Tab-separated table of N, CA and C in Angstrom:
chain	number	residue	atom	x	y	z
G	1	MET	N	21.306	-10.679	8.718
G	1	MET	CA	19.916	-10.875	9.051
G	1	MET	C	19.026	-10.589	7.836
G	2	ALA	N	19.333	-9.645	7.010
G	2	ALA	CA	18.531	-9.322	5.828
G	2	ALA	C	18.406	-10.513	4.885
G	3	PRO	N	19.502	-11.296	4.640
G	3	PRO	CA	19.344	-12.436	3.739
G	3	PRO	C	18.279	-13.435	4.231
G	4	THR	N	18.114	-13.596	5.521
G	4	THR	CA	17.103	-14.500	6.057
G	4	THR	C	15.709	-14.004	5.697
G	5	ASN	N	15.473	-12.711	5.845
G	5	ASN	CA	14.170	-12.150	5.486
G	5	ASN	C	13.879	-12.330	4.008
G	6	VAL	N	14.869	-12.123	3.169
G	6	VAL	CA	14.700	-12.293	1.729
G	6	VAL	C	14.361	-13.752	1.430
G	7	SER	N	15.061	-14.672	2.087
G	7	SER	CA	14.812	-16.094	1.887
G	7	SER	C	13.405	-16.471	2.330
G	8	VAL	N	12.967	-15.982	3.470
G	8	VAL	CA	11.627	-16.256	3.968
G	8	VAL	C	10.583	-15.673	3.024
G	9	ASN	N	10.804	-14.449	2.554
G	9	ASN	CA	9.869	-13.812	1.627
G	9	ASN	C	9.770	-14.585	0.317
G	10	ASN	N	10.925	-15.037	-0.214
G	10	ASN	CA	10.914	-15.819	-1.453
G	10	ASN	C	10.189	-17.141	-1.260
G	11	SER	N	10.395	-17.764	-0.123
G	11	SER	CA	9.717	-19.022	0.186
G	11	SER	C	8.207	-18.811	0.259
G	12	GLU	N	7.773	-17.748	0.914
G	12	GLU	CA	6.348	-17.431	1.032
G	12	GLU	C	5.753	-17.115	-0.351
G	13	GLN	N	6.507	-16.408	-1.188
G	13	GLN	CA	6.030	-16.089	-2.535
G	13	GLN	C	5.874	-17.361	-3.365
G	14	ARG	N	6.848	-18.294	-3.253
G	14	ARG	CA	6.745	-19.566	-3.982
G	14	ARG	C	5.529	-20.351	-3.507
G	15	HIS	N	5.299	-20.361	-2.186
G	15	HIS	CA	4.153	-21.070	-1.618
G	15	HIS	C	2.850	-20.465	-2.160
G	16	GLN	N	2.725	-19.151	-2.131
G	16	GLN	CA	1.518	-18.479	-2.629
G	16	GLN	C	1.317	-18.746	-4.117
G	17	SER	N	2.404	-18.735	-4.875
G	17	SER	CA	2.323	-19.005	-6.305
G	17	SER	C	1.816	-20.429	-6.554
G	18	LYS	N	2.326	-21.381	-5.787
G	18	LYS	CA	1.903	-22.777	-5.914
G	18	LYS	C	0.426	-22.922	-5.531
G	19	ILE	N	-0.002	-22.241	-4.466
G	19	ILE	CA	-1.400	-22.279	-4.018
G	19	ILE	C	-2.319	-21.746	-5.126
G	20	GLU	N	-1.947	-20.626	-5.740
G	20	GLU	CA	-2.758	-20.037	-6.809
G	20	GLU	C	-2.855	-20.977	-8.014
G	21	LYS	N	-1.740	-21.593	-8.385
G	21	LYS	CA	-1.717	-22.510	-9.525
G	21	LYS	C	-2.611	-23.720	-9.253
G	22	LEU	N	-2.474	-24.317	-8.072
G	22	LEU	CA	-3.284	-25.477	-7.729
G	22	LEU	C	-4.771	-25.120	-7.634
G	23	SER	N	-5.077	-23.931	-7.125
G	23	SER	CA	-6.468	-23.486	-7.045
G	23	SER	C	-7.104	-23.455	-8.423
G	24	LYS	N	-6.381	-22.939	-9.402
G	24	LYS	CA	-6.893	-22.887	-10.773
G	24	LYS	C	-7.089	-24.287	-11.341
G	25	GLU	N	-6.132	-25.195	-11.068
G	25	GLU	CA	-6.251	-26.578	-11.547
G	25	GLU	C	-7.487	-27.253	-10.954
G	26	ILE	N	-7.688	-27.093	-9.645
G	26	ILE	CA	-8.835	-27.716	-8.971
G	26	ILE	C	-10.141	-27.124	-9.492
G	27	ASP	N	-10.180	-25.811	-9.681
G	27	ASP	CA	-11.383	-25.181	-10.235
G	27	ASP	C	-11.718	-25.754	-11.603
G	28	SER	N	-10.692	-25.972	-12.439
G	28	SER	CA	-10.953	-26.507	-13.775
G	28	SER	C	-11.437	-27.949	-13.698
G	29	ILE	N	-10.948	-28.710	-12.726
G	29	ILE	CA	-11.427	-30.081	-12.541
G	29	ILE	C	-12.890	-30.057	-12.117
G	30	ALA	N	-13.246	-29.150	-11.225
G	30	ALA	CA	-14.627	-29.061	-10.721
G	30	ALA	C	-15.607	-28.727	-11.829
G	31	MET	N	-15.200	-27.916	-12.779
G	31	MET	CA	-16.098	-27.469	-13.843
G	31	MET	C	-16.077	-28.387	-15.059
G	32	LYS	N	-15.168	-29.339	-15.082
G	32	LYS	CA	-14.997	-30.217	-16.221
G	32	LYS	C	-16.145	-31.229	-16.308
G	33	THR	N	-16.650	-31.434	-17.504
G	33	THR	CA	-17.665	-32.457	-17.727
G	33	THR	C	-16.961	-33.791	-17.866
G	34	GLN	N	-17.439	-34.764	-17.111
G	34	GLN	CA	-16.819	-36.079	-17.153
G	34	GLN	C	-17.101	-36.771	-18.483
G	35	GLN	N	-16.135	-37.496	-18.955
G	35	GLN	CA	-16.299	-38.294	-20.164
G	35	GLN	C	-16.496	-39.745	-19.734
G	36	ILE	N	-17.711	-40.087	-19.390
G	36	ILE	CA	-18.013	-41.423	-18.905
G	36	ILE	C	-18.474	-42.287	-20.066
G	37	THR	N	-17.735	-43.357	-20.306
G	37	THR	CA	-18.110	-44.297	-21.359
G	37	THR	C	-18.689	-45.566	-20.757
G	38	LYS	N	-18.555	-45.721	-19.452
G	38	LYS	CA	-19.082	-46.902	-18.763
G	38	LYS	C	-20.580	-46.730	-18.544
G	39	LEU	N	-21.337	-47.761	-18.890
G	39	LEU	CA	-22.765	-47.760	-18.610
G	39	LEU	C	-22.988	-48.563	-17.339
G	40	PHE	N	-23.783	-48.019	-16.456
G	40	PHE	CA	-24.029	-48.661	-15.172
G	40	PHE	C	-25.319	-49.456	-15.214
G	41	GLN	N	-25.397	-50.433	-14.335
G	41	GLN	CA	-26.568	-51.294	-14.218
G	41	GLN	C	-27.226	-51.083	-12.860
G	42	LYS	N	-28.445	-51.560	-12.724
G	42	LYS	CA	-29.157	-51.504	-11.447
G	42	LYS	C	-28.277	-52.135	-10.363
G	43	ASP	N	-28.231	-51.502	-9.197
G	43	ASP	CA	-27.478	-51.933	-8.008
G	43	ASP	C	-25.978	-51.652	-8.070
G	44	ASP	N	-25.475	-51.033	-9.160
G	44	ASP	CA	-24.054	-50.656	-9.192
G	44	ASP	C	-23.786	-49.552	-8.169
G	45	GLU	N	-22.640	-49.638	-7.504
G	45	GLU	CA	-22.187	-48.607	-6.565
G	45	GLU	C	-21.470	-47.529	-7.378
G	46	VAL	N	-21.817	-46.265	-7.141
G	46	VAL	CA	-21.249	-45.150	-7.911
G	46	VAL	C	-20.980	-43.955	-7.005
G	47	GLU	N	-20.356	-42.940	-7.568
G	47	GLU	CA	-20.247	-41.624	-6.940
G	47	GLU	C	-20.909	-40.622	-7.875
G	48	VAL	N	-21.634	-39.674	-7.275
G	48	VAL	CA	-22.403	-38.702	-8.039
G	48	VAL	C	-21.860	-37.305	-7.757
G	49	ALA	N	-21.530	-36.577	-8.816
G	49	ALA	CA	-21.023	-35.208	-8.687
G	49	ALA	C	-22.173	-34.252	-8.445
G	50	SER	N	-21.926	-33.291	-7.567
G	50	SER	CA	-22.916	-32.244	-7.351
G	50	SER	C	-22.531	-31.030	-8.188
G	51	HIS	N	-23.525	-30.449	-8.849
G	51	HIS	CA	-23.303	-29.244	-9.629
G	51	HIS	C	-24.064	-28.057	-9.059
G	52	GLU	N	-24.537	-28.217	-7.820
G	52	GLU	CA	-25.251	-27.134	-7.151
G	52	GLU	C	-24.255	-26.144	-6.558
G	53	ILE	N	-24.590	-24.868	-6.613
G	53	ILE	CA	-23.724	-23.841	-6.039
G	53	ILE	C	-23.513	-24.142	-4.565
G	54	GLY	N	-22.270	-24.066	-4.131
G	54	GLY	CA	-21.916	-24.386	-2.754
G	54	GLY	C	-21.511	-25.837	-2.570
G	55	PHE	N	-21.807	-26.676	-3.569
G	55	PHE	CA	-21.469	-28.097	-3.481
G	55	PHE	C	-20.599	-28.556	-4.650
G	56	ILE	N	-20.231	-27.628	-5.533
G	56	ILE	CA	-19.380	-27.974	-6.674
G	56	ILE	C	-18.039	-28.453	-6.130
G	57	GLY	N	-17.578	-29.559	-6.681
G	57	GLY	CA	-16.324	-30.141	-6.209
G	57	GLY	C	-16.555	-31.256	-5.210
G	58	SER	N	-17.799	-31.711	-5.096
G	58	SER	CA	-18.085	-32.801	-4.162
G	58	SER	C	-18.719	-33.979	-4.890
G	59	TYR	N	-18.469	-35.174	-4.341
G	59	TYR	CA	-19.051	-36.417	-4.851
G	59	TYR	C	-19.709	-37.149	-3.698
G	60	TYR	N	-20.834	-37.803	-3.989
G	60	TYR	CA	-21.584	-38.510	-2.967
G	60	TYR	C	-21.794	-39.959	-3.397
G	61	GLU	N	-21.608	-40.870	-2.459
G	61	GLU	CA	-21.766	-42.290	-2.738
G	61	GLU	C	-23.246	-42.616	-2.915
G	62	ALA	N	-23.520	-43.465	-3.909
G	62	ALA	CA	-24.909	-43.811	-4.225
G	62	ALA	C	-24.963	-45.191	-4.879
G	63	THR	N	-26.173	-45.660	-5.063
G	63	THR	CA	-26.440	-46.919	-5.762
G	63	THR	C	-27.413	-46.624	-6.900
G	64	ILE	N	-27.180	-47.257	-8.046
G	64	ILE	CA	-28.101	-47.106	-9.174
G	64	ILE	C	-29.385	-47.868	-8.835
G	65	VAL	N	-30.515	-47.156	-8.853
G	65	VAL	CA	-31.822	-47.761	-8.594
G	65	VAL	C	-32.412	-48.263	-9.907
G	66	SER	N	-32.296	-47.434	-10.966
G	66	SER	CA	-32.826	-47.827	-12.272
G	66	SER	C	-32.212	-46.957	-13.361
G	67	ILE	N	-32.326	-47.469	-14.573
G	67	ILE	CA	-31.907	-46.719	-15.749
G	67	ILE	C	-33.168	-46.062	-16.282
G	68	GLU	N	-33.116	-44.742	-16.439
G	68	GLU	CA	-34.312	-43.990	-16.825
G	68	GLU	C	-34.212	-43.548	-18.276
G	69	ALA	N	-34.949	-42.520	-18.626
G	69	ALA	CA	-34.939	-41.977	-19.989
G	69	ALA	C	-33.493	-41.766	-20.449
G	70	ALA	N	-33.324	-41.550	-21.715
G	70	ALA	CA	-31.996	-41.413	-22.301
G	70	ALA	C	-31.052	-40.582	-21.432
G	71	TYR	N	-29.920	-41.163	-21.135
G	71	TYR	CA	-28.831	-40.480	-20.426
G	71	TYR	C	-29.145	-40.103	-18.977
G	72	HIS	N	-30.024	-40.854	-18.319
G	72	HIS	CA	-30.354	-40.575	-16.925
G	72	HIS	C	-30.414	-41.860	-16.098
G	73	TYR	N	-30.044	-41.714	-14.835
G	73	TYR	CA	-30.168	-42.789	-13.859
G	73	TYR	C	-30.968	-42.283	-12.673
G	74	LYS	N	-31.732	-43.163	-12.076
G	74	LYS	CA	-32.319	-42.869	-10.769
G	74	LYS	C	-31.357	-43.484	-9.760
G	75	ILE	N	-30.914	-42.674	-8.801
G	75	ILE	CA	-29.939	-43.143	-7.823
G	75	ILE	C	-30.480	-42.953	-6.406
G	76	LYS	N	-29.917	-43.734	-5.481
G	76	LYS	CA	-30.226	-43.601	-4.062
G	76	LYS	C	-28.903	-43.336	-3.341
G	77	TYR	N	-28.835	-42.180	-2.673
G	77	TYR	CA	-27.619	-41.802	-1.947
G	77	TYR	C	-27.444	-42.656	-0.698
G	78	LYS	N	-26.192	-42.895	-0.337
G	78	LYS	CA	-25.889	-43.637	0.883
G	78	LYS	C	-25.845	-42.726	2.106
G	79	THR	N	-25.460	-41.466	1.913
G	79	THR	CA	-25.267	-40.570	3.063
G	79	THR	C	-26.214	-39.374	3.082
G	80	LEU	N	-26.896	-39.097	2.002
G	80	LEU	CA	-27.824	-37.970	1.959
G	80	LEU	C	-29.247	-38.464	2.207
G	81	LEU	N	-29.990	-37.717	3.017
G	81	LEU	CA	-31.340	-38.102	3.390
G	81	LEU	C	-32.377	-37.132	2.827
G	82	THR	N	-33.623	-37.573	2.801
G	82	THR	CA	-34.729	-36.702	2.403
G	82	THR	C	-34.821	-35.546	3.405
G	83	ASP	N	-35.572	-34.509	3.057
G	83	ASP	CA	-35.708	-33.339	3.934
G	83	ASP	C	-36.182	-33.701	5.337
G	84	ASP	N	-37.082	-34.671	5.430
G	84	ASP	CA	-37.584	-35.054	6.763
G	84	ASP	C	-36.693	-36.122	7.432
G	85	LYS	N	-35.581	-36.466	6.780
G	85	LYS	CA	-34.587	-37.416	7.291
G	85	LYS	C	-35.147	-38.812	7.553
G	86	SER	N	-36.234	-39.166	6.858
G	86	SER	CA	-36.874	-40.457	7.082
G	86	SER	C	-36.344	-41.577	6.185
G	87	ALA	N	-35.601	-41.199	5.114
G	87	ALA	CA	-35.126	-42.211	4.165
G	87	ALA	C	-33.971	-41.637	3.348
G	88	PRO	N	-33.185	-42.538	2.728
G	88	PRO	CA	-32.131	-42.051	1.833
G	88	PRO	C	-32.732	-41.252	0.671
G	89	LEU	N	-32.071	-40.186	0.298
G	89	LEU	CA	-32.519	-39.348	-0.815
G	89	LEU	C	-32.352	-40.098	-2.132
G	90	GLU	N	-33.377	-40.043	-2.963
G	90	GLU	CA	-33.317	-40.591	-4.319
G	90	GLU	C	-33.524	-39.440	-5.282
G	91	GLU	N	-32.798	-39.483	-6.405
G	91	GLU	CA	-32.986	-38.436	-7.403
G	91	GLU	C	-32.572	-38.926	-8.780
G	92	LEU	N	-33.019	-38.199	-9.786
G	92	LEU	CA	-32.693	-38.470	-11.176
G	92	LEU	C	-31.458	-37.646	-11.531
G	93	VAL	N	-30.410	-38.302	-12.067
G	93	VAL	CA	-29.184	-37.604	-12.434
G	93	VAL	C	-28.788	-37.985	-13.858
G	94	THR	N	-27.988	-37.143	-14.471
G	94	THR	CA	-27.525	-37.430	-15.829
G	94	THR	C	-26.320	-38.368	-15.790
G	95	ILE	N	-26.088	-39.018	-16.892
G	95	ILE	CA	-24.948	-39.928	-17.009
G	95	ILE	C	-23.637	-39.212	-16.676
G	96	GLY	N	-23.504	-37.941	-17.089
G	96	GLY	CA	-22.275	-37.180	-16.861
G	96	GLY	C	-22.004	-36.847	-15.405
G	97	GLU	N	-22.984	-37.053	-14.525
G	97	GLU	CA	-22.796	-36.791	-13.102
G	97	GLU	C	-22.360	-38.037	-12.330
G	98	VAL	N	-22.329	-39.174	-12.990
G	98	VAL	CA	-22.078	-40.458	-12.327
G	98	VAL	C	-20.741	-41.027	-12.778
G	99	ARG	N	-20.011	-41.556	-11.798
G	99	ARG	CA	-18.751	-42.222	-12.112
G	99	ARG	C	-18.626	-43.461	-11.221
G	100	PRO	N	-17.742	-44.408	-11.602
G	100	PRO	CA	-17.528	-45.562	-10.729
G	100	PRO	C	-16.915	-45.106	-9.400
G	101	VAL	N	-16.985	-45.960	-8.403
G	101	VAL	CA	-16.344	-45.679	-7.128
G	101	VAL	C	-14.843	-45.917	-7.306
G	102	PRO	N	-13.993	-44.961	-6.905
G	102	PRO	CA	-12.539	-45.164	-7.040
G	102	PRO	C	-12.069	-46.361	-6.220
G	103	PRO	N	-10.941	-46.962	-6.611
G	103	PRO	CA	-10.427	-48.102	-5.849
G	103	PRO	C	-10.040	-47.689	-4.427
G	104	TYR	N	-10.068	-48.640	-3.550
G	104	TYR	CA	-9.706	-48.415	-2.154
G	104	TYR	C	-8.283	-47.876	-2.089
G	105	GLN	N	-8.075	-46.783	-1.365
G	105	GLN	CA	-6.799	-46.074	-1.371
G	105	GLN	C	-5.609	-46.869	-0.865
G	106	LEU	N	-5.755	-47.686	0.149
G	106	LEU	CA	-4.595	-48.406	0.669
G	106	LEU	C	-3.992	-49.309	-0.394
G	107	GLU	N	-4.825	-49.789	-1.310
G	107	GLU	CA	-4.317	-50.614	-2.399
G	107	GLU	C	-3.541	-49.790	-3.424
G	108	THR	N	-3.877	-48.517	-3.567
G	108	THR	CA	-3.248	-47.697	-4.597
G	108	THR	C	-2.105	-46.837	-4.074
G	109	MET	N	-1.998	-46.697	-2.736
G	109	MET	CA	-0.996	-45.795	-2.187
G	109	MET	C	0.420	-46.369	-2.213
G	110	SER	N	0.572	-47.676	-2.108
G	110	SER	CA	1.878	-48.337	-2.132
G	110	SER	C	2.892	-47.640	-1.237
G	111	GLY	N	2.517	-47.368	-0.014
G	111	GLY	CA	3.456	-46.764	0.932
G	111	GLY	C	3.580	-45.263	0.811
G	112	ASN	N	2.918	-44.670	-0.158
G	112	ASN	CA	2.972	-43.207	-0.285
G	112	ASN	C	2.254	-42.568	0.890
G	113	THR	N	2.747	-41.435	1.301
G	113	THR	CA	2.039	-40.642	2.297
G	113	THR	C	1.691	-39.319	1.648
G	114	PHE	N	0.825	-38.587	2.286
G	114	PHE	CA	0.416	-37.310	1.727
G	114	PHE	C	1.512	-36.280	1.942
G	115	ARG	N	1.706	-35.429	0.937
G	115	ARG	CA	2.727	-34.379	0.987
G	115	ARG	C	2.096	-33.034	0.653
G	116	LEU	N	2.814	-31.994	1.003
G	116	LEU	CA	2.385	-30.641	0.696
G	116	LEU	C	2.076	-30.525	-0.792
G	117	TYR	N	0.951	-29.926	-1.112
G	117	TYR	CA	0.440	-29.656	-2.461
G	117	TYR	C	-0.172	-30.869	-3.162
G	118	ASP	N	-0.228	-32.042	-2.515
G	118	ASP	CA	-0.918	-33.178	-3.136
G	118	ASP	C	-2.391	-32.831	-3.332
G	119	LYS	N	-2.952	-33.261	-4.451
G	119	LYS	CA	-4.375	-33.100	-4.710
G	119	LYS	C	-5.088	-34.262	-4.026
G	120	VAL	N	-6.099	-33.939	-3.239
G	120	VAL	CA	-6.780	-34.954	-2.447
G	120	VAL	C	-8.295	-34.778	-2.470
G	121	ASP	N	-8.989	-35.843	-2.079
G	121	ASP	CA	-10.402	-35.802	-1.735
G	121	ASP	C	-10.464	-35.942	-0.227
G	122	VAL	N	-11.408	-35.247	0.399
G	122	VAL	CA	-11.620	-35.324	1.843
G	122	VAL	C	-13.054	-35.756	2.087
G	123	PHE	N	-13.243	-36.768	2.962
G	123	PHE	CA	-14.608	-37.154	3.304
G	123	PHE	C	-15.092	-36.234	4.415
G	124	SER	N	-16.068	-35.387	4.088
G	124	SER	CA	-16.607	-34.407	5.022
G	124	SER	C	-18.027	-34.048	4.594
G	125	ASN	N	-18.879	-33.742	5.542
G	125	ASN	CA	-20.255	-33.337	5.234
G	125	ASN	C	-20.947	-34.316	4.284
G	126	ASP	N	-20.815	-35.598	4.567
G	126	ASP	CA	-21.510	-36.683	3.853
G	126	ASP	C	-21.008	-36.975	2.448
G	127	GLY	N	-19.910	-36.362	2.033
G	127	GLY	CA	-19.411	-36.612	0.686
G	127	GLY	C	-17.910	-36.397	0.580
G	128	TRP	N	-17.400	-36.642	-0.610
G	128	TRP	CA	-15.981	-36.440	-0.926
G	128	TRP	C	-15.817	-35.092	-1.613
G	129	TRP	N	-14.947	-34.243	-1.065
G	129	TRP	CA	-14.693	-32.900	-1.584
G	129	TRP	C	-13.242	-32.823	-2.024
G	130	PHE	N	-12.975	-32.228	-3.186
G	130	PHE	CA	-11.580	-32.182	-3.587
G	130	PHE	C	-10.942	-30.824	-3.391
G	131	GLY	N	-9.645	-30.921	-3.056
G	131	GLY	CA	-8.816	-29.751	-2.806
G	131	GLY	C	-7.364	-30.169	-2.863
G	132	PHE	N	-6.523	-29.468	-2.159
G	132	PHE	CA	-5.111	-29.849	-2.106
G	132	PHE	C	-4.540	-29.516	-0.736
G	133	ILE	N	-3.475	-30.221	-0.388
G	133	ILE	CA	-2.850	-30.029	0.914
G	133	ILE	C	-2.057	-28.726	0.883
G	134	SER	N	-2.462	-27.797	1.742
G	134	SER	CA	-1.824	-26.474	1.784
G	134	SER	C	-0.879	-26.334	2.959
G	135	GLY	N	-0.894	-27.283	3.884
G	135	GLY	CA	-0.008	-27.240	5.035
G	135	GLY	C	-0.100	-28.533	5.822
G	136	ILE	N	0.973	-28.837	6.552
G	136	ILE	CA	1.006	-30.032	7.393
G	136	ILE	C	1.585	-29.620	8.738
G	137	ILE	N	0.815	-29.881	9.785
G	137	ILE	CA	1.288	-29.599	11.136
G	137	ILE	C	1.040	-30.849	11.964
G	138	GLY	N	2.102	-31.518	12.342
G	138	GLY	CA	1.982	-32.768	13.097
G	138	GLY	C	1.244	-33.803	12.277
G	139	GLU	N	0.161	-34.324	12.849
G	139	GLU	CA	-0.653	-35.350	12.191
G	139	GLU	C	-1.818	-34.756	11.396
G	140	GLU	N	-1.877	-33.422	11.318
G	140	GLU	CA	-2.982	-32.769	10.622
G	140	GLU	C	-2.544	-32.243	9.259
G	141	TYR	N	-3.411	-32.488	8.290
G	141	TYR	CA	-3.195	-32.012	6.928
G	141	TYR	C	-4.216	-30.914	6.667
G	142	TYR	N	-3.723	-29.722	6.362
G	142	TYR	CA	-4.622	-28.628	6.027
G	142	TYR	C	-4.945	-28.717	4.552
G	143	VAL	N	-6.228	-28.769	4.258
G	143	VAL	CA	-6.679	-28.905	2.875
G	143	VAL	C	-7.398	-27.625	2.481
G	144	TYR	N	-6.960	-27.060	1.351
G	144	TYR	CA	-7.588	-25.863	0.802
G	144	TYR	C	-8.556	-26.298	-0.292
G	145	PHE	N	-9.784	-25.771	-0.211
G	145	PHE	CA	-10.840	-26.086	-1.173
G	145	PHE	C	-11.110	-24.836	-2.018
G	146	PRO	N	-10.558	-24.766	-3.230
G	146	PRO	CA	-10.734	-23.573	-4.063
G	146	PRO	C	-12.193	-23.237	-4.373
G	147	THR	N	-13.060	-24.241	-4.455
G	147	THR	CA	-14.447	-23.957	-4.809
G	147	THR	C	-15.220	-23.287	-3.679
G	148	THR	N	-14.728	-23.424	-2.428
G	148	THR	CA	-15.409	-22.787	-1.290
G	148	THR	C	-14.535	-21.755	-0.589
G	149	GLY	N	-13.208	-21.813	-0.825
G	149	GLY	CA	-12.275	-20.902	-0.164
G	149	GLY	C	-11.919	-21.332	1.252
G	150	ASP	N	-12.362	-22.516	1.681
G	150	ASP	CA	-12.063	-23.001	3.026
G	150	ASP	C	-10.688	-23.656	3.084
G	151	ASN	N	-10.029	-23.568	4.244
G	151	ASN	CA	-8.759	-24.226	4.525
G	151	ASN	C	-8.937	-24.907	5.879
G	152	ILE	N	-9.077	-26.260	5.888
G	152	ILE	CA	-9.479	-26.987	7.085
G	152	ILE	C	-8.515	-28.138	7.345
G	153	ALA	N	-8.246	-28.410	8.637
G	153	ALA	CA	-7.344	-29.490	9.043
G	153	ALA	C	-8.096	-30.820	9.148
G	154	TYR	N	-7.450	-31.895	8.657
G	154	TYR	CA	-7.986	-33.252	8.728
G	154	TYR	C	-6.866	-34.217	9.061
G	155	THR	N	-7.231	-35.382	9.610
G	155	THR	CA	-6.254	-36.450	9.773
G	155	THR	C	-6.198	-37.229	8.461
G	156	SER	N	-5.185	-38.047	8.304
G	156	SER	CA	-5.019	-38.803	7.063
G	156	SER	C	-6.182	-39.766	6.809
G	157	HIS	N	-6.904	-40.176	7.856
G	157	HIS	CA	-8.011	-41.122	7.690
G	157	HIS	C	-9.151	-40.552	6.847
G	158	ALA	N	-9.265	-39.240	6.786
G	158	ALA	CA	-10.346	-38.609	6.018
G	158	ALA	C	-9.921	-38.308	4.580
G	159	LEU	N	-8.673	-38.599	4.221
G	159	LEU	CA	-8.132	-38.213	2.917
G	159	LEU	C	-7.953	-39.402	1.980
G	160	ARG	N	-8.033	-39.108	0.706
G	160	ARG	CA	-7.614	-40.047	-0.338
G	160	ARG	C	-7.012	-39.204	-1.456
G	161	PHE	N	-6.111	-39.782	-2.229
G	161	PHE	CA	-5.548	-39.054	-3.360
G	161	PHE	C	-6.655	-38.791	-4.370
G	162	LEU	N	-6.635	-37.606	-4.978
G	162	LEU	CA	-7.612	-37.256	-6.003
G	162	LEU	C	-7.374	-38.139	-7.222
G	163	GLN	N	-8.445	-38.738	-7.716
G	163	GLN	CA	-8.358	-39.606	-8.882
G	163	GLN	C	-9.357	-39.150	-9.931
G	164	GLU	N	-9.018	-39.399	-11.169
G	164	GLU	CA	-9.892	-39.047	-12.285
G	164	GLU	C	-10.182	-40.300	-13.098
G	165	TRP	N	-11.446	-40.478	-13.454
G	165	TRP	CA	-11.846	-41.591	-14.305
G	165	TRP	C	-11.642	-41.159	-15.746
G	166	SER	N	-10.720	-41.806	-16.441
G	166	SER	CA	-10.386	-41.427	-17.804
G	166	SER	C	-10.033	-42.669	-18.608
G	167	ASN	N	-10.588	-42.768	-19.794
G	167	ASN	CA	-10.340	-43.927	-20.674
G	167	ASN	C	-10.598	-45.241	-19.952
G	168	ASP	N	-11.685	-45.283	-19.203
G	168	ASP	CA	-12.117	-46.488	-18.486
G	168	ASP	C	-11.144	-46.998	-17.432
G	169	LYS	N	-10.359	-46.093	-16.852
G	169	LYS	CA	-9.505	-46.494	-15.727
G	169	LYS	C	-9.258	-45.269	-14.835
G	170	TRP	N	-8.851	-45.552	-13.610
G	170	TRP	CA	-8.573	-44.502	-12.634
G	170	TRP	C	-7.136	-44.034	-12.749
G	171	LYS	N	-6.956	-42.733	-12.646
G	171	LYS	CA	-5.624	-42.127	-12.703
G	171	LYS	C	-5.498	-41.204	-11.484
G	172	ILE	N	-4.448	-41.416	-10.672
G	172	ILE	CA	-4.218	-40.561	-9.512
G	172	ILE	C	-3.629	-39.240	-9.994
G	173	LEU	N	-4.228	-38.124	-9.544
G	173	LEU	CA	-3.752	-36.783	-9.899
G	173	LEU	C	-2.952	-36.224	-8.738
G	174	LYS	N	-1.653	-36.216	-8.850
G	174	LYS	CA	-0.812	-35.714	-7.757
G	174	LYS	C	-0.339	-34.315	-8.035
């Protein structure tokens, strides 16, 4: 019976070690400044990174309204509203906060399914938040968000593989 306990303890230690490593990787991605070489035009569909405390690690879908002073765009969010909820929120953002919209996931998955420790984006609270799969129970994927410390269950419909825009192309980060 003792060997079983040792095996379970070692398995739990490996899991915790993997969780800690992935948490650090995700934190570094959240704090990383994007290297965007693509210039956007009026009406381009984009995703905008939030750098506000409590929202770091999230992206929100938007449209370019205009090109403003050097290194800035005026954007209109698709899911965020003004304080009085009467219209889509518009704001001025820097070039480094804007990236192209990632390709549709079904085209990039090629039959892949989500697995334990995969890095993912989750559509929640009006935007895409990145984390990693910390557990799978039935049809639910538990996603841990290092920037908030939350661990929440989602169905696969709310998930996409985490992708990074680099050298003018998308790269899936698994």
